[in-house]
Amino acid sequence: MCMCQLKKMYQRMIFVSSSSIHLKTNMMSLNSSVNRLYLSLGSVANYSSSKKYYDIVIAGGGMVGCAMACKLSKEAALRGMSILLLEGGPNRKEYDLSLKKNTLDKNYSNRVSAVSKSSVQLLQSIGAWQIIEDLGRNNAVKEMRIWNSGAGRSGGINNVLTFDNDNDLAYIVENDTILGALYNQINEDQNITVNYNSRVNQCNLSDSHRDLAIVKVANGDISFETSLLIGSDGYGSKVRSAISGQQYISWEYGQRAVVATLHIQSDEDDTYKGHVAWQKFAQLGPMALLPLDDKTCSLVWTTSYEEANRLAELSDNEFIDALNDSLSEEKESNNSSLLLADDAVHILSKVLNKYCQSNCDRQNKKIKSIPPIAVGLIKDSRASFPLGFGHACQYVGQRVALIGDAAHRIHPLAGQGVNLGFSDVTELSYQLNQSVLTGSDIGDLNALLNYQTAAQRRNVPIMLGVDGIQKIYGSKNNLVPPAIITLIRNVGLTFCQSVSIVKKLLSDKASGLPI
Amino acid sequence: MNLIAKKTNISNSFFIFRTLTQNYVKETVNAHEVEHHSNMKEYWWNSNGPLNALHSLNPLRVSFIINGLTNMKKIETKNIGTRQSLENIKILDVGCGGGLLTEALARLDGNVTGIDPSKELITIANDHSVILKNKNIKYLNESIEEHALSNTESYDAIVTSEVLEHVSNKYGFLTKCVDCLKPGGSLFVTTPNRTIYSWLSVIILGETFNFIPKGTHEWDKFICPHELQSILEINCKCDTITINGLSYDPFTNRWSWTDLTDLSYAIHAVKSA
Ligand SMILES: Cc1cc2nc3c(=O)[nH]c(=O)nc-3n(C[C@H](O)[C@H](O)[C@H](O)COP(=O)(O)OP(=O)(O)OC[C@H]3O[C@@H](n4cnc5c(N)ncnc54)[C@H](O)[C@@H]3O)c2cc1C
């Protein structure tokens, strides 16, 4: 009898102590159902500091973080969960889409993304794509033409890669239009709270499943407690460095991307006029011209630091001349060592053609492509960014996950940066939805590990592929003689062109389709 | 044909009679089993620890329970496919251990009671449940016999997952479970099969290569699906709704459903009204 009573008392004690750890206080009359405030009395260390609880905290309100917030809030199983988005920057006026409504004067921003089909699907599912379409700020890319500088004797045709898909390859959309559409959706969503000017500067992650993640913001007096912290705070991620045992592999390319919005003059007879993306593998790095409309292109010109600095000093007119020179450069063709390389390419291309004649349906389209000519540029649209590669070995930890550039940073040559980030969003929200439906905690490590496996399986090959192409074409490597570099470049291109299977593969990856 | 059916029925009853006379122990709780499981308290909630197979089984057993209750029309239409799917459903988790499954069911808004004979594990379960907010969850340190005394016909569902293989007196255990069930209520059991295959994989591979803590299982206590089915149908007045096989890949730590019940299986039975 006595034992029995003791047991009952003991159980009651456990219940009392467990409920006192999380004393729920309704101090916030506004929004009290969403912003649950938990006053922690449990541990001495946190005795006096107040903590606000959200089911999910997203650090970083860039394109990827905003899409994550919208997507999670729309998942059936996650509906009604409280989401806090912490953005380090201010509420920028560029996000106000009413400024973009005036279609006559399209004042394009200089940061644009090539949004793949799967990313469009994501944006559709959260209602953001419709907004972009209504504004008419999405331009379809129907063809991608790639050529290189060391064309040599083999002439123009061999060096033009054409992705001639039935469907559109991708859409070119300005980053701030995407962000504007996403913030529009976020502001209409009752479950999402946005705090601007809130730079995350400390994350306390515990190894124990029982503890919540704690996030602190610079200059903020309260900290946030959450069941799941999602880091979408870009390539310099604070959240990433808080994950225990994290290894981040990164290197700088020693290159910068020069961006500008150009007025161009292109071939009037071109079937795909206004819908062609151009990519040239110039000597110092790849140059991309992404079409915004018939007369306007966004330039991403990868080049050395010195050259980028030189270009920055030029006047707009001088810059346009330098650009046109670089777009049409054919300098290497006189070089005798190049001829050697060129012959090797010829041989190889023959072998490859023979080899794949039986099992490839080659479409040797003879396109004589004329590179577009820049005739002007939008005022103040020139800028430049450093380029680097980075990959986090761990995308997840106990109650934490990384998405977008926080987990992986790639060279923009394939326009995959934001697309990789958007597919992280789709994958993570799918896994979380599944796991919550079967009663798991939203921060459950098993679901997060499933996300990591799926995301890395997709991201790593694309990242290495892009890095490999970049290494072959992009860099000015002094250790390797230029002839060899040209050989590799040409082999690379000829190889791509000869094997239509590879071509198909490349174009499918570039448009984000599963292979 | 009829004759054959009768024969198997008779042999089944005979088998049950034999098990009853051979293994009849009044209490269903085995002291050394409780002690063994209590020793797991250090790592019960560590999803990367020795019990990771139990952690990764959770999504499957929860969806098995939800699907079973959906089929029996026990889940309100508005709650299907949401995280409130078990709202207003009273569930007893027998042998809840540290509360892995119990918490999952409570998180889906079930009104859940977990019972376990190990005081240590109930402490762990209570301790861990603080992360649940505003959920109906209750743990009791008692056996099913003790619980059945005052809870006759009071639950919509009884769950006993990866427990039956540790119980000697299966007949006593199951009848007490079913006593607590409302007529028309559902019983969900998951347990390994007693086959050469399960002996090889659970005892030899699993416990030798540390996928499962050593000494967790005694193979001769395992029960075959047809034995379990006969006890439920003949002695407990239940109808068997489904028997699904479960397979496990230790290298990816993933469970999946199969047609074969050789390794492990899940059974859903309903108490006759
Ligand atoms: C020149 C250039 C051209 C590119 N072109 C393309 C292209 O054509 N197609 C394409 O798909 N991709 C392209 N990319 C890549 C693409 O821009 C990025 O992959 C994408 O912006 C990543 O989005 P994100 O949301 O992960 O990170 P970011 O856009 O870097 O956003 C991070 C956000 O987090 C905030 N933040 C940072 N730190 C903190 C903190 N501690 N606390 C709170 N908030 C914080 C920042 O203010 C920012 O809003 C290009 C990149 C460059 C540099």
PDB file of C-alpha atoms in Angstrom, chain A residues 7-8 10-11 14-15 17-19 21-22 24 36 38 53 55 76-81 209-212 227 398-399 436-442 444-446 449-450 453, chain B residues 45 47-48 52 55-56 58-60 62-63 66 81-85 103-105 107-108 119 122-123 126-131 133-134 137-142 146 253-254:
ATOM      1  CA  LYS A   7       4.553   5.736  -6.654  1.00  0.00           C
ATOM      2  CA  LYS A   8       1.464   7.850  -7.233  1.00  0.00           C
ATOM      3  CA  TYR A  10       6.146  10.426  -7.502  1.00  0.00           C
ATOM      4  CA  GLN A  11       4.151  10.488 -10.678  1.00  0.00           C
ATOM      5  CA  ILE A  14       6.774  14.584 -12.364  1.00  0.00           C
ATOM      6  CA  PHE A  15       3.672  16.102 -13.827  1.00  0.00           C
ATOM      7  CA  SER A  17       7.590  19.750 -12.543  1.00  0.00           C
ATOM      8  CA  SER A  18       7.089  19.160 -16.230  1.00  0.00           C
ATOM      9  CA  SER A  19       4.306  21.681 -16.545  1.00  0.00           C
ATOM     10  CA  ILE A  21       9.106  24.291 -17.062  1.00  0.00           C
ATOM     11  CA  HIS A  22       7.007  25.819 -19.770  1.00  0.00           C
ATOM     12  CA  LYS A  24       2.644  29.727 -20.848  1.00  0.00           C
ATOM     13  CA  ARG A  36       3.338  32.034 -28.024  1.00  0.00           C
ATOM     14  CA  TYR A  38       7.171  30.796 -23.082  1.00  0.00           C
ATOM     15  CA  TYR A  53       8.515  30.663 -29.088  1.00  0.00           C
ATOM     16  CA  ASP A  55       7.303  26.527 -34.268  1.00  0.00           C
ATOM     17  CA  ALA A  76      -1.504  20.565 -45.260  1.00  0.00           C
ATOM     18  CA  ALA A  77       0.105  19.065 -42.188  1.00  0.00           C
ATOM     19  CA  LEU A  78       1.909  22.255 -41.179  1.00  0.00           C
ATOM     20  CA  ARG A  79      -1.032  24.618 -41.530  1.00  0.00           C
ATOM     21  CA  GLY A  80      -1.348  26.943 -38.570  1.00  0.00           C
ATOM     22  CA  MET A  81       2.217  26.541 -37.368  1.00  0.00           C
ATOM     23  CA  HIS A 209      16.118  16.044 -28.837  1.00  0.00           C
ATOM     24  CA  ARG A 210      14.489  17.524 -25.745  1.00  0.00           C
ATOM     25  CA  ASP A 211      15.940  21.018 -26.006  1.00  0.00           C
ATOM     26  CA  LEU A 212      14.677  23.662 -28.377  1.00  0.00           C
ATOM     27  CA  SER A 227      11.393  23.544 -32.708  1.00  0.00           C
ATOM     28  CA  GLN A 398      19.360  18.396 -34.335  1.00  0.00           C
ATOM     29  CA  ARG A 399      16.543  20.930 -34.944  1.00  0.00           C
ATOM     30  CA  VAL A 436       4.571  15.673 -39.130  1.00  0.00           C
ATOM     31  CA  LEU A 437       1.706  13.610 -40.586  1.00  0.00           C
ATOM     32  CA  THR A 438       3.106  10.585 -38.786  1.00  0.00           C
ATOM     33  CA  GLY A 439       3.342  12.391 -35.479  1.00  0.00           C
ATOM     34  CA  SER A 440       7.005  13.381 -35.519  1.00  0.00           C
ATOM     35  CA  ASP A 441       8.263  16.560 -33.967  1.00  0.00           C
ATOM     36  CA  ILE A 442       8.807  19.195 -36.671  1.00  0.00           C
ATOM     37  CA  ASP A 444      12.856  15.443 -35.898  1.00  0.00           C
ATOM     38  CA  LEU A 445      16.325  14.455 -37.043  1.00  0.00           C
ATOM     39  CA  ASN A 446      15.150  11.499 -39.145  1.00  0.00           C
ATOM     40  CA  LEU A 449      18.380  13.426 -42.610  1.00  0.00           C
ATOM     41  CA  ASN A 450      16.011  12.284 -45.351  1.00  0.00           C
ATOM     42  CA  THR A 453      20.213  12.641 -48.454  1.00  0.00           C
TER      43      THR A 453
ATOM     44  CA  TRP B  45      15.503   9.143 -27.077  1.00  0.00           C
ATOM     45  CA  SER B  47      17.596   8.687 -32.637  1.00  0.00           C
ATOM     46  CA  ASN B  48      21.185   7.961 -33.700  1.00  0.00           C
ATOM     47  CA  ASN B  52      17.586   3.899 -34.023  1.00  0.00           C
ATOM     48  CA  HIS B  55      12.959   5.437 -34.043  1.00  0.00           C
ATOM     49  CA  SER B  56      12.787   4.819 -37.751  1.00  0.00           C
ATOM     50  CA  ASN B  58       7.736   5.215 -35.932  1.00  0.00           C
ATOM     51  CA  PRO B  59       6.430   6.677 -39.220  1.00  0.00           C
ATOM     52  CA  LEU B  60       5.283   3.243 -40.411  1.00  0.00           C
ATOM     53  CA  VAL B  62       1.844   5.548 -36.871  1.00  0.00           C
ATOM     54  CA  SER B  63       0.537   5.455 -40.431  1.00  0.00           C
ATOM     55  CA  ILE B  66      -4.038   6.032 -38.749  1.00  0.00           C
ATOM     56  CA  GLY B  81      -4.500  14.119 -43.762  1.00  0.00           C
ATOM     57  CA  THR B  82      -3.832  16.786 -41.119  1.00  0.00           C
ATOM     58  CA  ARG B  83      -1.805  16.797 -37.943  1.00  0.00           C
ATOM     59  CA  GLN B  84      -5.044  16.556 -35.919  1.00  0.00           C
ATOM     60  CA  SER B  85      -5.905  13.115 -37.302  1.00  0.00           C
ATOM     61  CA  GLU B 103       4.370  11.072 -28.044  1.00  0.00           C
ATOM     62  CA  ALA B 104       3.822  10.682 -31.778  1.00  0.00           C
ATOM     63  CA  LEU B 105       0.203   9.702 -31.166  1.00  0.00           C
ATOM     64  CA  ARG B 107       1.208  15.015 -31.238  1.00  0.00           C
ATOM     65  CA  LEU B 108      -1.541  14.010 -33.648  1.00  0.00           C
ATOM     66  CA  LYS B 119       9.607   2.884 -13.406  1.00  0.00           C
ATOM     67  CA  ILE B 122       8.146   5.997 -17.296  1.00  0.00           C
ATOM     68  CA  THR B 123      10.370   8.630 -15.698  1.00  0.00           C
ATOM     69  CA  ASN B 126       7.462  11.878 -18.465  1.00  0.00           C
ATOM     70  CA  ASP B 127      10.658  13.846 -18.573  1.00  0.00           C
ATOM     71  CA  HIS B 128      10.716  13.933 -22.341  1.00  0.00           C
ATOM     72  CA  SER B 129       7.069  14.817 -22.751  1.00  0.00           C
ATOM     73  CA  VAL B 130       7.713  18.406 -21.637  1.00  0.00           C
ATOM     74  CA  ILE B 131       8.430  19.238 -25.278  1.00  0.00           C
ATOM     75  CA  LYS B 133       2.600  21.590 -25.515  1.00  0.00           C
ATOM     76  CA  ASN B 134      -1.121  21.439 -24.938  1.00  0.00           C
ATOM     77  CA  ILE B 137      -0.640  12.601 -22.774  1.00  0.00           C
ATOM     78  CA  LYS B 138      -0.479  10.638 -19.531  1.00  0.00           C
ATOM     79  CA  TYR B 139       1.980   8.003 -18.330  1.00  0.00           C
ATOM     80  CA  LEU B 140       1.349   5.385 -15.656  1.00  0.00           C
ATOM     81  CA  ASN B 141       3.852   3.001 -14.161  1.00  0.00           C
ATOM     82  CA  GLU B 142       1.678  -0.093 -14.098  1.00  0.00           C
ATOM     83  CA  GLU B 146      -3.389  -3.381 -12.966  1.00  0.00           C
ATOM     84  CA  ASN B 253      18.011   2.336 -41.169  1.00  0.00           C
ATOM     85  CA  ARG B 254      14.773   2.226 -43.096  1.00  0.00           C
TER      86      ARG B 254
END
